[in-house]
mmCIF file of C-alpha atoms and ligand atoms in Angstrom:
data_model
loop_
_atom_site.group_PDB
_atom_site.id
_atom_site.type_symbol
_atom_site.label_atom_id
_atom_site.label_comp_id
_atom_site.label_asym_id
_atom_site.label_seq_id
_atom_site.Cartn_x
_atom_site.Cartn_y
_atom_site.Cartn_z
ATOM 1 C CA MET A 220 -20.573 -3.600 8.016
ATOM 2 C CA ALA A 221 -18.575 -6.195 9.196
ATOM 3 C CA ALA A 222 -15.272 -7.664 10.498
ATOM 4 C CA VAL A 223 -13.024 -9.972 8.217
ATOM 5 C CA SER A 224 -10.547 -12.572 9.814
ATOM 6 C CA PHE A 225 -8.082 -14.754 7.628
ATOM 7 C CA HIS A 226 -6.864 -17.512 9.187
ATOM 8 C CA ASN A 227 -3.878 -19.796 7.763
ATOM 9 C CA VAL A 228 -5.309 -19.226 4.569
ATOM 10 C CA ALA A 229 -3.032 -20.872 1.887
ATOM 11 C CA LYS A 230 -3.997 -21.266 -1.996
ATOM 12 C CA SER A 231 -2.643 -23.224 -4.382
ATOM 13 C CA PHE A 232 -2.779 -23.403 -8.314
ATOM 14 C CA GLY A 233 -2.074 -26.981 -9.151
ATOM 15 C CA ALA A 234 1.987 -27.677 -7.748
ATOM 16 C CA THR A 235 2.592 -23.780 -7.111
ATOM 17 C CA LYS A 236 1.957 -22.396 -3.605
ATOM 18 C CA VAL A 237 1.148 -18.746 -4.244
ATOM 19 C CA ILE A 238 -0.525 -17.981 -0.623
ATOM 20 C CA GLN A 239 1.372 -19.584 2.169
ATOM 21 C CA GLY A 240 -0.530 -19.480 4.993
ATOM 22 C CA ILE A 241 -1.847 -15.963 5.780
ATOM 23 C CA GLY A 242 -3.685 -14.798 9.186
ATOM 24 C CA PHE A 243 -5.067 -11.218 9.965
ATOM 25 C CA ASP A 244 -8.216 -9.726 11.132
ATOM 26 C CA ILE A 245 -9.834 -6.650 9.661
ATOM 27 C CA ARG A 246 -11.744 -4.442 11.979
ATOM 28 C CA ASP A 247 -15.260 -3.560 11.516
ATOM 29 C CA GLY A 248 -15.482 -0.173 9.472
ATOM 30 C CA GLU A 249 -11.676 -0.317 8.698
ATOM 31 C CA PHE A 250 -10.103 0.645 5.514
ATOM 32 C CA MET A 251 -7.143 -1.978 4.977
ATOM 33 C CA VAL A 252 -4.858 -1.792 2.086
ATOM 34 C CA LEU A 253 -3.060 -4.620 0.605
ATOM 35 C CA VAL A 254 -0.011 -3.963 -0.951
ATOM 36 C CA GLY A 255 2.927 -5.414 -2.624
ATOM 37 C CA PRO A 256 5.112 -6.024 -5.657
ATOM 38 C CA SER A 257 2.937 -7.552 -8.738
ATOM 39 C CA GLY A 258 2.341 -11.174 -8.689
ATOM 40 C CA CYS A 259 2.784 -11.586 -4.538
ATOM 41 C CA GLY A 260 -1.274 -12.597 -3.924
ATOM 42 C CA LYS A 261 -3.097 -9.891 -3.380
ATOM 43 C CA SER A 262 -5.725 -10.601 -6.278
ATOM 44 C CA THR A 263 -5.729 -13.866 -5.118
ATOM 45 C CA LEU A 264 -6.285 -13.226 -1.392
ATOM 46 C CA LEU A 265 -8.959 -10.382 -2.366
ATOM 47 C CA ARG A 266 -10.665 -13.202 -4.769
ATOM 48 C CA MET A 267 -10.534 -16.051 -2.340
ATOM 49 C CA LEU A 268 -12.604 -13.354 0.183
ATOM 50 C CA ALA A 269 -14.842 -12.683 -2.744
ATOM 51 C CA GLY A 270 -15.292 -16.038 -3.090
ATOM 52 C CA LEU A 271 -14.381 -16.052 -6.818
ATOM 53 C CA GLU A 272 -11.330 -18.291 -5.951
ATOM 54 C CA ASP A 273 -11.447 -21.316 -3.757
ATOM 55 C CA ILE A 274 -9.425 -21.472 -0.500
ATOM 56 C CA THR A 275 -6.925 -24.460 -0.419
ATOM 57 C CA ASP A 276 -6.287 -24.568 3.302
ATOM 58 C CA GLY A 277 -7.163 -22.189 5.954
ATOM 59 C CA THR A 278 -10.403 -20.796 6.640
ATOM 60 C CA ILE A 279 -11.707 -17.147 5.758
ATOM 61 C CA ALA A 280 -14.759 -15.545 8.261
ATOM 62 C CA ILE A 281 -17.165 -12.352 7.922
ATOM 63 C CA ASP A 282 -18.419 -11.317 11.089
ATOM 64 C CA ASP A 283 -17.289 -14.821 13.050
ATOM 65 C CA LYS A 284 -19.124 -16.748 10.176
ATOM 66 C CA ILE A 285 -16.820 -19.122 8.138
ATOM 67 C CA VAL A 286 -17.671 -18.267 4.648
ATOM 68 C CA ASN A 287 -15.429 -20.912 2.747
ATOM 69 C CA GLU A 288 -18.518 -22.860 1.520
ATOM 70 C CA VAL A 289 -20.617 -19.956 0.938
ATOM 71 C CA GLU A 290 -20.964 -18.947 -2.567
ATOM 72 C CA SER A 291 -19.596 -15.673 -3.771
ATOM 73 C CA LYS A 292 -23.407 -14.019 -4.136
ATOM 74 C CA ASP A 293 -24.565 -14.997 -0.764
ATOM 75 C CA ARG A 294 -21.676 -13.293 1.082
ATOM 76 C CA ASP A 295 -22.815 -9.628 0.949
ATOM 77 C CA ILE A 296 -19.650 -8.148 -0.616
ATOM 78 C CA ALA A 297 -18.959 -5.933 -3.603
ATOM 79 C CA MET A 298 -16.350 -5.763 -5.750
ATOM 80 C CA VAL A 299 -14.527 -3.374 -7.794
ATOM 81 C CA PHE A 300 -12.197 -3.710 -10.265
ATOM 82 C CA GLN A 301 -9.098 -1.977 -12.335
ATOM 83 C CA SER A 302 -11.052 -2.793 -15.474
ATOM 84 C CA TYR A 303 -14.445 -1.658 -14.650
ATOM 85 C CA ALA A 304 -16.345 -3.155 -17.455
ATOM 86 C CA LEU A 305 -19.677 -1.160 -17.367
ATOM 87 C CA TYR A 306 -22.431 -2.180 -19.957
ATOM 88 C CA PRO A 307 -21.978 -0.049 -22.855
ATOM 89 C CA HIS A 308 -25.947 -0.304 -23.746
ATOM 90 C CA MET A 309 -27.108 0.853 -20.373
ATOM 91 C CA THR A 310 -27.252 4.292 -19.119
ATOM 92 C CA VAL A 311 -25.065 5.350 -15.895
ATOM 93 C CA ALA A 312 -28.612 4.670 -13.745
ATOM 94 C CA ASP A 313 -29.189 1.184 -15.344
ATOM 95 C CA ASN A 314 -25.571 0.150 -14.759
ATOM 96 C CA MET A 315 -25.600 0.976 -11.097
ATOM 97 C CA GLY A 316 -28.970 -0.422 -10.723
ATOM 98 C CA PHE A 317 -28.357 -3.683 -12.646
ATOM 99 C CA SER A 318 -27.108 -5.912 -9.526
ATOM 100 C CA LEU A 319 -30.109 -4.789 -7.528
ATOM 101 C CA LYS A 320 -32.510 -5.704 -10.212
ATOM 102 C CA LEU A 321 -30.752 -9.142 -10.850
ATOM 103 C CA ARG A 322 -31.730 -9.852 -7.095
ATOM 104 C CA ARG A 323 -35.327 -8.926 -8.055
ATOM 105 C CA ALA A 324 -35.090 -5.710 -5.918
ATOM 106 C CA ASP A 325 -38.225 -3.758 -5.906
ATOM 107 C CA ALA A 326 -37.805 -1.117 -9.039
ATOM 108 C CA LYS A 327 -38.841 1.832 -6.220
ATOM 109 C CA VAL A 328 -36.045 0.227 -3.746
ATOM 110 C CA VAL A 329 -33.676 0.734 -6.788
ATOM 111 C CA ALA A 330 -34.044 3.710 -8.211
ATOM 112 C CA GLU A 331 -33.934 5.316 -4.522
ATOM 113 C CA ARG A 332 -30.411 3.571 -3.977
ATOM 114 C CA VAL A 333 -29.329 4.727 -7.333
ATOM 115 C CA ALA A 334 -30.232 7.929 -6.550
ATOM 116 C CA GLU A 335 -28.422 8.178 -3.273
ATOM 117 C CA ALA A 336 -25.424 6.610 -4.647
ATOM 118 C CA ALA A 337 -25.381 9.210 -7.269
ATOM 119 C CA LYS A 338 -25.812 11.803 -5.254
ATOM 120 C CA VAL A 339 -22.891 10.622 -2.970
ATOM 121 C CA LEU A 340 -20.805 10.384 -6.083
ATOM 122 C CA ASP A 341 -21.353 13.372 -7.781
ATOM 123 C CA LEU A 342 -22.895 11.500 -10.855
ATOM 124 C CA GLU A 343 -26.416 12.918 -10.582
ATOM 125 C CA PRO A 344 -26.032 15.123 -14.053
ATOM 126 C CA TYR A 345 -24.828 11.928 -15.846
ATOM 127 C CA LEU A 346 -27.617 9.412 -14.797
ATOM 128 C CA HIS A 347 -29.135 9.127 -18.140
ATOM 129 C CA ARG A 348 -25.595 9.358 -19.848
ATOM 130 C CA TYR A 349 -24.051 6.232 -21.326
ATOM 131 C CA PRO A 350 -20.501 4.924 -20.736
ATOM 132 C CA ARG A 351 -19.011 6.364 -23.694
ATOM 133 C CA GLU A 352 -20.223 9.721 -23.187
ATOM 134 C CA LEU A 353 -18.474 9.912 -19.612
ATOM 135 C CA SER A 354 -14.389 10.550 -18.883
ATOM 136 C CA GLY A 355 -12.363 7.976 -17.336
ATOM 137 C CA GLY A 356 -12.480 9.184 -13.702
ATOM 138 C CA GLN A 357 -16.904 9.447 -13.962
ATOM 139 C CA ARG A 358 -16.695 5.684 -15.188
ATOM 140 C CA GLN A 359 -14.637 4.775 -12.244
ATOM 141 C CA ARG A 360 -17.246 6.317 -9.991
ATOM 142 C CA VAL A 361 -19.885 4.672 -11.978
ATOM 143 C CA ALA A 362 -17.915 1.311 -11.187
ATOM 144 C CA MET A 363 -18.032 2.629 -7.499
ATOM 145 C CA GLY A 364 -21.874 3.284 -7.710
ATOM 146 C CA ARG A 365 -22.558 -0.283 -8.718
ATOM 147 C CA ALA A 366 -20.995 -1.516 -5.410
ATOM 148 C CA ILE A 367 -22.664 0.949 -3.116
ATOM 149 C CA VAL A 368 -25.887 0.858 -4.070
ATOM 150 C CA ARG A 369 -25.793 -2.923 -3.260
ATOM 151 C CA ASP A 370 -24.846 -1.680 0.431
ATOM 152 C CA PRO A 371 -22.620 -4.310 1.111
ATOM 153 C CA LYS A 372 -20.907 -5.642 4.442
ATOM 154 C CA VAL A 373 -17.664 -5.364 2.684
ATOM 155 C CA PHE A 374 -16.153 -3.341 -0.349
ATOM 156 C CA LEU A 375 -13.385 -5.174 -2.206
ATOM 157 C CA PHE A 376 -11.256 -2.863 -4.492
ATOM 158 C CA ASP A 377 -8.676 -4.347 -6.787
ATOM 159 C CA GLU A 378 -6.385 -1.870 -8.464
ATOM 160 C CA PRO A 379 -9.387 0.344 -9.124
ATOM 161 C CA LEU A 380 -7.232 3.234 -10.127
ATOM 162 C CA SER A 381 -4.678 1.904 -12.259
ATOM 163 C CA ASN A 382 -6.178 2.855 -15.709
ATOM 164 C CA LEU A 383 -6.437 6.481 -14.650
ATOM 165 C CA ASP A 384 -3.715 9.014 -15.398
ATOM 166 C CA ALA A 385 -1.592 10.502 -12.573
ATOM 167 C CA LYS A 386 -3.639 13.331 -11.942
ATOM 168 C CA LEU A 387 -6.684 11.976 -11.979
ATOM 169 C CA ARG A 388 -5.667 8.943 -9.950
ATOM 170 C CA VAL A 389 -4.591 11.510 -6.791
ATOM 171 C CA ALA A 390 -8.151 12.862 -7.047
ATOM 172 C CA MET A 391 -9.807 9.507 -6.995
ATOM 173 C CA ARG A 392 -7.800 8.583 -4.230
ATOM 174 C CA SER A 393 -9.285 11.385 -2.041
ATOM 175 C CA GLU A 394 -12.331 10.508 -3.239
ATOM 176 C CA ILE A 395 -12.486 6.976 -2.439
ATOM 177 C CA LYS A 396 -11.154 8.218 1.037
ATOM 178 C CA ALA A 397 -13.690 10.280 1.585
ATOM 179 C CA LEU A 398 -16.350 8.150 0.573
ATOM 180 C CA HIS A 399 -15.419 5.613 3.073
ATOM 181 C CA GLN A 400 -15.344 8.401 5.880
ATOM 182 C CA ARG A 401 -18.964 8.870 5.450
ATOM 183 C CA LEU A 402 -20.234 5.274 4.606
ATOM 184 C CA ARG A 403 -17.708 3.723 6.992
ATOM 185 C CA THR A 404 -17.907 0.459 5.176
ATOM 186 C CA THR A 405 -15.469 -2.042 6.084
ATOM 187 C CA THR A 406 -13.077 -1.820 2.804
ATOM 188 C CA VAL A 407 -9.933 -4.176 1.674
ATOM 189 C CA TYR A 408 -8.055 -2.206 -1.214
ATOM 190 C CA VAL A 409 -5.666 -3.861 -3.400
ATOM 191 C CA THR A 410 -2.764 -1.731 -4.531
ATOM 192 C CA HIS A 411 0.910 -2.337 -5.689
ATOM 193 C CA ASP A 412 1.346 1.310 -5.097
ATOM 194 C CA GLN A 413 2.635 2.197 -1.790
ATOM 195 C CA VAL A 414 1.868 5.938 -2.162
ATOM 196 C CA GLU A 415 -1.683 4.914 -2.377
ATOM 197 C CA ALA A 416 -1.512 2.395 0.131
ATOM 198 C CA MET A 417 0.080 5.182 2.834
ATOM 199 C CA THR A 418 -2.222 7.856 1.931
ATOM 200 C CA MET A 419 -5.607 5.924 1.695
ATOM 201 C CA ALA A 420 -5.194 3.215 4.720
ATOM 202 C CA ASP A 421 -6.027 3.097 8.205
ATOM 203 C CA ARG A 422 -3.836 0.014 8.096
ATOM 204 C CA ILE A 423 -1.296 -1.855 5.982
ATOM 205 C CA VAL A 424 -0.712 -5.372 4.720
ATOM 206 C CA VAL A 425 2.814 -5.506 3.363
ATOM 207 C CA MET A 426 3.160 -8.865 1.115
ATOM 208 C CA GLN A 427 5.824 -10.737 -0.627
ATOM 209 C CA ASP A 428 5.923 -13.898 -2.312
ATOM 210 C CA GLY A 429 2.249 -14.857 -0.768
ATOM 211 C CA ARG A 430 3.378 -14.017 2.787
ATOM 212 C CA ILE A 431 2.907 -11.230 5.253
ATOM 213 C CA GLU A 432 5.875 -9.048 5.923
ATOM 214 C CA GLN A 433 4.178 -6.451 8.299
ATOM 215 C CA ILE A 434 0.728 -5.090 9.660
ATOM 216 C CA GLY A 435 0.974 -1.415 10.781
ATOM 217 C CA THR A 436 -0.518 2.222 10.099
ATOM 218 C CA PRO A 437 0.936 3.838 7.463
ATOM 219 C CA LEU A 438 3.360 5.670 9.922
ATOM 220 C CA GLU A 439 4.154 2.805 11.847
ATOM 221 C CA LEU A 440 5.688 1.085 8.555
ATOM 222 C CA TYR A 441 7.522 4.080 8.009
ATOM 223 C CA ASP A 442 9.033 4.528 11.141
ATOM 224 C CA ARG A 443 9.393 0.957 12.532
ATOM 225 C CA PRO A 444 9.944 -1.254 9.753
ATOM 226 C CA ALA A 445 10.157 -4.723 10.845
ATOM 227 C CA ASN A 446 12.456 -5.709 7.961
ATOM 228 C CA LEU A 447 14.859 -4.450 4.989
ATOM 229 C CA PHE A 448 11.625 -4.988 2.501
ATOM 230 C CA VAL A 449 9.126 -2.986 4.307
ATOM 231 C CA ALA A 450 11.798 -0.622 4.872
ATOM 232 C CA GLN A 451 12.887 -0.104 1.171
ATOM 233 C CA PHE A 452 9.038 -0.278 -0.236
ATOM 234 C CA ILE A 453 7.750 2.003 1.782
ATOM 235 C CA GLY A 454 8.526 5.671 1.232
ATOM 236 C CA SER A 455 9.447 7.420 -1.893
ATOM 237 C CA PRO A 456 12.245 8.022 -2.640
ATOM 238 C CA ALA A 457 13.310 4.914 -0.998
ATOM 239 C CA MET A 458 15.136 4.944 2.190
ATOM 240 C CA ASN A 459 19.044 4.668 1.503
ATOM 241 C CA VAL A 460 20.722 1.634 2.647
ATOM 242 C CA VAL A 461 24.423 0.761 2.739
ATOM 243 C CA GLY A 462 26.255 -2.232 4.045
ATOM 244 C CA GLY A 463 28.842 -2.391 6.764
ATOM 245 C CA VAL A 464 29.799 -3.380 9.947
ATOM 246 C CA VAL A 465 28.887 -1.924 13.474
ATOM 247 C CA ARG A 466 32.094 -0.327 15.306
ATOM 248 C CA ARG A 467 31.173 0.229 18.892
ATOM 249 C CA GLN A 468 34.730 1.338 20.573
ATOM 250 C CA GLY A 469 36.011 4.057 22.820
ATOM 251 C CA GLY A 470 32.962 5.797 22.984
ATOM 252 C CA HIS A 471 32.500 6.162 19.153
ATOM 253 C CA ALA A 472 29.476 4.189 17.736
ATOM 254 C CA PHE A 473 29.354 3.919 13.664
ATOM 255 C CA VAL A 474 28.858 1.699 10.559
ATOM 256 C CA GLU A 475 31.769 1.290 8.753
ATOM 257 C CA THR A 476 31.354 0.810 4.873
ATOM 258 C CA GLU A 477 33.919 -1.114 2.737
ATOM 259 C CA GLY A 478 34.639 2.158 1.146
ATOM 260 C CA GLY A 479 35.520 3.650 4.156
ATOM 261 C CA ALA A 480 32.666 5.685 5.289
ATOM 262 C CA ARG A 481 31.732 6.111 8.894
ATOM 263 C CA TRP A 482 27.973 6.451 9.218
ATOM 264 C CA PRO A 483 26.938 7.196 12.847
ATOM 265 C CA LEU A 484 24.964 5.480 15.651
ATOM 266 C CA ASN A 485 23.332 6.233 18.696
ATOM 267 C CA GLY A 486 23.522 4.304 21.620
ATOM 268 C CA HIS A 487 21.659 1.161 20.869
ATOM 269 C CA GLY A 488 21.211 -0.979 17.905
ATOM 270 C CA GLY A 489 23.682 -3.785 16.726
ATOM 271 C CA THR A 490 27.035 -5.039 18.443
ATOM 272 C CA ASP A 491 30.466 -4.548 17.885
ATOM 273 C CA GLY A 492 31.273 -6.369 14.806
ATOM 274 C CA GLN A 493 28.111 -7.092 13.235
ATOM 275 C CA ARG A 494 27.299 -7.213 9.678
ATOM 276 C CA VAL A 495 24.425 -4.793 8.806
ATOM 277 C CA PHE A 496 22.561 -2.399 6.391
ATOM 278 C CA TYR A 497 22.468 0.947 7.541
ATOM 279 C CA GLY A 498 19.151 2.598 6.466
ATOM 280 C CA VAL A 499 18.258 6.372 6.626
ATOM 281 C CA ARG A 500 15.736 8.378 4.573
ATOM 282 C CA PRO A 501 16.614 10.904 2.125
ATOM 283 C CA GLU A 502 14.882 13.733 4.353
ATOM 284 C CA GLN A 503 16.576 12.796 7.066
ATOM 285 C CA LEU A 504 19.849 13.633 5.687
ATOM 286 C CA ALA A 505 20.902 17.190 5.298
ATOM 287 C CA LEU A 506 23.822 19.581 3.836
ATOM 288 C CA ALA A 507 26.093 20.860 6.737
ATOM 289 C CA ASP A 508 28.667 23.744 6.623
ATOM 290 C CA HIS A 509 29.822 22.517 9.640
ATOM 291 C CA GLY A 510 28.998 19.336 12.202
ATOM 292 C CA ALA A 511 29.037 17.067 8.944
ATOM 293 C CA ALA A 512 28.850 13.136 9.988
ATOM 294 C CA VAL A 513 29.732 12.047 6.149
ATOM 295 C CA GLN A 514 31.473 13.521 3.246
ATOM 296 C CA ALA A 515 29.517 13.238 0.287
ATOM 297 C CA GLU A 516 30.112 14.067 -3.811
ATOM 298 C CA VAL A 517 27.135 15.445 -5.393
ATOM 299 C CA ILE A 518 26.068 13.330 -8.829
ATOM 300 C CA VAL A 519 22.962 14.639 -10.048
ATOM 301 C CA VAL A 520 21.007 17.685 -8.957
ATOM 302 C CA GLU A 521 17.236 17.336 -9.543
ATOM 303 C CA PRO A 522 14.883 20.422 -8.209
ATOM 304 C CA THR A 523 11.024 19.824 -7.962
ATOM 305 C CA GLY A 524 10.277 23.152 -6.989
ATOM 306 C CA ALA A 525 9.407 22.806 -3.141
ATOM 307 C CA GLU A 526 12.131 20.227 -2.648
ATOM 308 C CA THR A 527 15.449 19.432 -4.337
ATOM 309 C CA GLU A 528 16.711 15.661 -4.743
ATOM 310 C CA LEU A 529 20.481 15.170 -4.648
ATOM 311 C CA LEU A 530 21.959 12.120 -5.981
ATOM 312 C CA MET A 531 25.503 11.508 -4.068
ATOM 313 C CA ASN A 532 28.212 9.397 -3.659
ATOM 314 C CA VAL A 533 29.448 8.252 0.033
ATOM 315 C CA GLY A 534 32.395 6.100 0.151
ATOM 316 C CA GLY A 535 31.211 4.423 -3.114
ATOM 317 C CA ASP A 536 27.678 4.127 -2.035
ATOM 318 C CA ARG A 537 24.566 5.867 -3.907
ATOM 319 C CA ILE A 538 22.727 7.628 -1.642
ATOM 320 C CA ILE A 539 19.764 10.124 -2.274
ATOM 321 C CA VAL A 540 19.381 13.309 -0.085
ATOM 322 C CA VAL A 541 15.790 15.070 -0.029
ATOM 323 C CA ILE A 542 16.011 18.731 1.052
ATOM 324 C CA HIS A 543 13.398 21.548 1.356
ATOM 325 C CA GLY A 544 13.737 24.301 -1.024
ATOM 326 C CA ARG A 545 16.333 24.641 -3.631
ATOM 327 C CA THR A 546 19.857 24.683 -3.275
ATOM 328 C CA ASN A 547 23.289 26.055 -5.097
ATOM 329 C CA VAL A 548 24.809 22.506 -5.037
ATOM 330 C CA LYS A 549 26.136 21.372 -8.266
ATOM 331 C CA PRO A 550 27.443 18.146 -9.687
ATOM 332 C CA GLY A 551 31.083 17.262 -8.351
ATOM 333 C CA ASP A 552 30.855 19.409 -5.308
ATOM 334 C CA ARG A 553 31.769 17.520 -2.368
ATOM 335 C CA VAL A 554 29.485 18.423 1.076
ATOM 336 C CA GLY A 555 29.222 17.934 4.281
ATOM 337 C CA LEU A 556 26.042 15.613 5.463
ATOM 338 C CA THR A 557 24.246 15.871 8.856
ATOM 339 C CA ILE A 558 21.759 12.568 9.711
ATOM 340 C CA GLU A 559 19.010 12.485 12.353
ATOM 341 C CA ILE A 560 20.613 9.959 13.859
ATOM 342 C CA ASP A 561 17.578 8.609 15.866
ATOM 343 C CA GLY A 562 15.839 8.128 12.478
ATOM 344 C CA VAL A 563 18.553 5.473 11.185
ATOM 345 C CA HIS A 564 17.319 1.851 11.150
ATOM 346 C CA LEU A 565 19.737 -0.990 11.595
ATOM 347 C CA PHE A 566 18.962 -4.347 9.612
ATOM 348 C CA ASP A 567 21.089 -7.633 10.145
ATOM 349 C CA GLN A 568 22.639 -8.456 7.174
ATOM 350 C CA GLU A 569 21.776 -12.223 7.261
ATOM 351 C CA THR A 570 18.278 -12.064 8.258
ATOM 352 C CA GLN A 571 17.299 -8.545 7.201
ATOM 353 C CA MET A 572 15.556 -8.121 10.117
ATOM 354 C CA ALA A 573 15.164 -4.531 11.709
ATOM 355 C CA LEU A 574 17.854 -4.624 14.836
ATOM 356 C CA ASP A 575 16.290 -1.572 16.420
ATOM 357 C CA ALA A 576 12.421 -1.802 16.049
ATOM 358 C CA PRO A 577 10.539 -3.827 19.061
ATOM 359 C CA MET A 578 8.162 -6.456 17.058
ATOM 360 C CA GLN A 579 5.329 -4.518 17.992
ATOM 361 C CA THR A 580 2.848 -5.577 15.005
ATOM 362 C CA ALA A 581 1.226 -8.729 14.861
ATOM 363 C CA GLY A 582 1.531 -11.012 11.888
ATOM 364 C CA VAL A 583 5.006 -9.771 11.492
ATOM 365 C CA ARG A 584 7.127 -12.611 9.696
ATOM 366 C CA ALA A 585 9.462 -14.374 11.658
ATOM 367 C CA ALA A 586 12.627 -14.494 9.106
ATOM 368 C CA PRO A 587 12.565 -13.871 5.436
ATOM 369 C CA ALA A 588 13.644 -16.633 3.578
ATOM 370 C CA ALA A 589 17.533 -16.269 2.620
ATOM 371 C CA ALA A 590 17.667 -14.196 -0.647
HETATM 372 P P1 LIG B 1429 -0.643 -9.895 -7.165
HETATM 373 O O1 LIG B 1429 -2.506 -9.495 -7.530
HETATM 374 O O2 LIG B 1429 -0.385 -9.391 -5.979
HETATM 375 O O3 LIG B 1429 -0.116 -8.903 -8.851
HETATM 376 P P2 LIG B 1429 -2.221 -12.251 -8.204
HETATM 377 O O4 LIG B 1429 -2.845 -12.804 -6.864
HETATM 378 O O5 LIG B 1429 -2.570 -11.933 -9.288
HETATM 379 O O6 LIG B 1429 -0.902 -11.305 -7.379
HETATM 380 O O7 LIG B 1429 -1.120 -13.274 -8.320
HETATM 381 C C1 LIG B 1429 -0.412 -14.392 -7.256
HETATM 382 C C2 LIG B 1429 0.458 -15.402 -7.959
HETATM 383 O O8 LIG B 1429 -0.274 -16.568 -8.410
HETATM 384 C C3 LIG B 1429 0.995 -15.228 -9.460
HETATM 385 O O9 LIG B 1429 2.412 -15.741 -9.453
HETATM 386 C C4 LIG B 1429 0.283 -15.434 -10.342
HETATM 387 O O10 LIG B 1429 1.218 -15.990 -11.513
HETATM 388 C C5 LIG B 1429 -0.605 -16.827 -10.035
HETATM 389 N N1 LIG B 1429 -1.843 -16.990 -10.536
HETATM 390 C C6 LIG B 1429 -3.183 -16.308 -10.402
HETATM 391 N N2 LIG B 1429 -3.879 -16.496 -10.587
HETATM 392 C C7 LIG B 1429 -3.492 -17.881 -10.891
HETATM 393 C C8 LIG B 1429 -4.385 -18.851 -11.905
HETATM 394 N N3 LIG B 1429 -5.821 -19.000 -12.239
HETATM 395 N N4 LIG B 1429 -3.543 -20.127 -12.353
HETATM 396 C C9 LIG B 1429 -2.150 -20.104 -11.905
HETATM 397 N N5 LIG B 1429 -1.406 -18.981 -11.330
HETATM 398 C C10 LIG B 1429 -2.131 -17.913 -10.795
HETATM 399 MG MG1 LIG B 1430 -3.263 -8.090 -8.736
#
């Protein structure tokens, strides 16, 4: 096992800078997820850690040893990719043992390690099969087995579940997490899927355009997003965001939108006249018969069984409300909404930084580039 640290790491392809100078630490045994939209630099960062890509600037260290100049094969890292590229002419056992054989490991040791990995991954009945005789999920487990047999210091995963169907993806998510709980090997896991990030990570690094937007535990990011990007990237359905102006007058506090809606505020966040984005998560809104804070018109009702998602219009802004259970409301109905006011987030319109969340996490970007 090992700790990993990135210090001012930058990467350019020709004249294009794709990693902008990134620094953060991964603790020994931690499951760290790098998440962000496609093209933000996740794979590039992972490949630099793996030694598959030169580091243009800065340093990467594994257990305090700078590895910039260390060859990939000497970094004691194992990587699992989206395309698991098993050798079609080799059995499951041979696929899993191949990298050890290449390293001239003793045949007995190889057999032992393969047997152990097969046990951990429930692959024992399939050891003599060929990849074409396996399901997608089983192949993915063989790819993980190949990594496990090496007993590396660090596991790297690059979108390993992207090729699986939705149901299998959820199952594999739990398997990988359970595997980590057993082995406790430091893991860096890349995905563009925020749900995957939220459900699997000890901590998450949210990236955009080659920069870090915020680092934190899943619930820290959910409860205290440092900026508008993180607020809207983490959480599904996404946080509702409406633009408006803070009004704090005569004991009243609210954000007034262009359409005239007044979204209530509690005692802090924003000064009178400040232009802000008002953010509230879909599950922090509820239908109300009385005591409603804002009035809404129902546009679409989407029941999923356990929950109902409602698309609504509030003063010209489209918002989503998620309620537990079912409802009788129909498109066209006018309803009142209550708001969990302490869950409200405010972001300055210019800087897009949160006004209510203290900057408690390391690695938070000072201010995003103007949009
Ligand atoms: P992600 O994994 O987050 O989707 P990548 O790390 O693959 O993003 O890519 C980050 C950026 O670097 C993208 O704009 C991509 O086009 C660019 N890029 C990646 N690899 C190369 C390469 N070998 N040559 C030139 N540009 C590249
Ligand atoms: Mg990628």
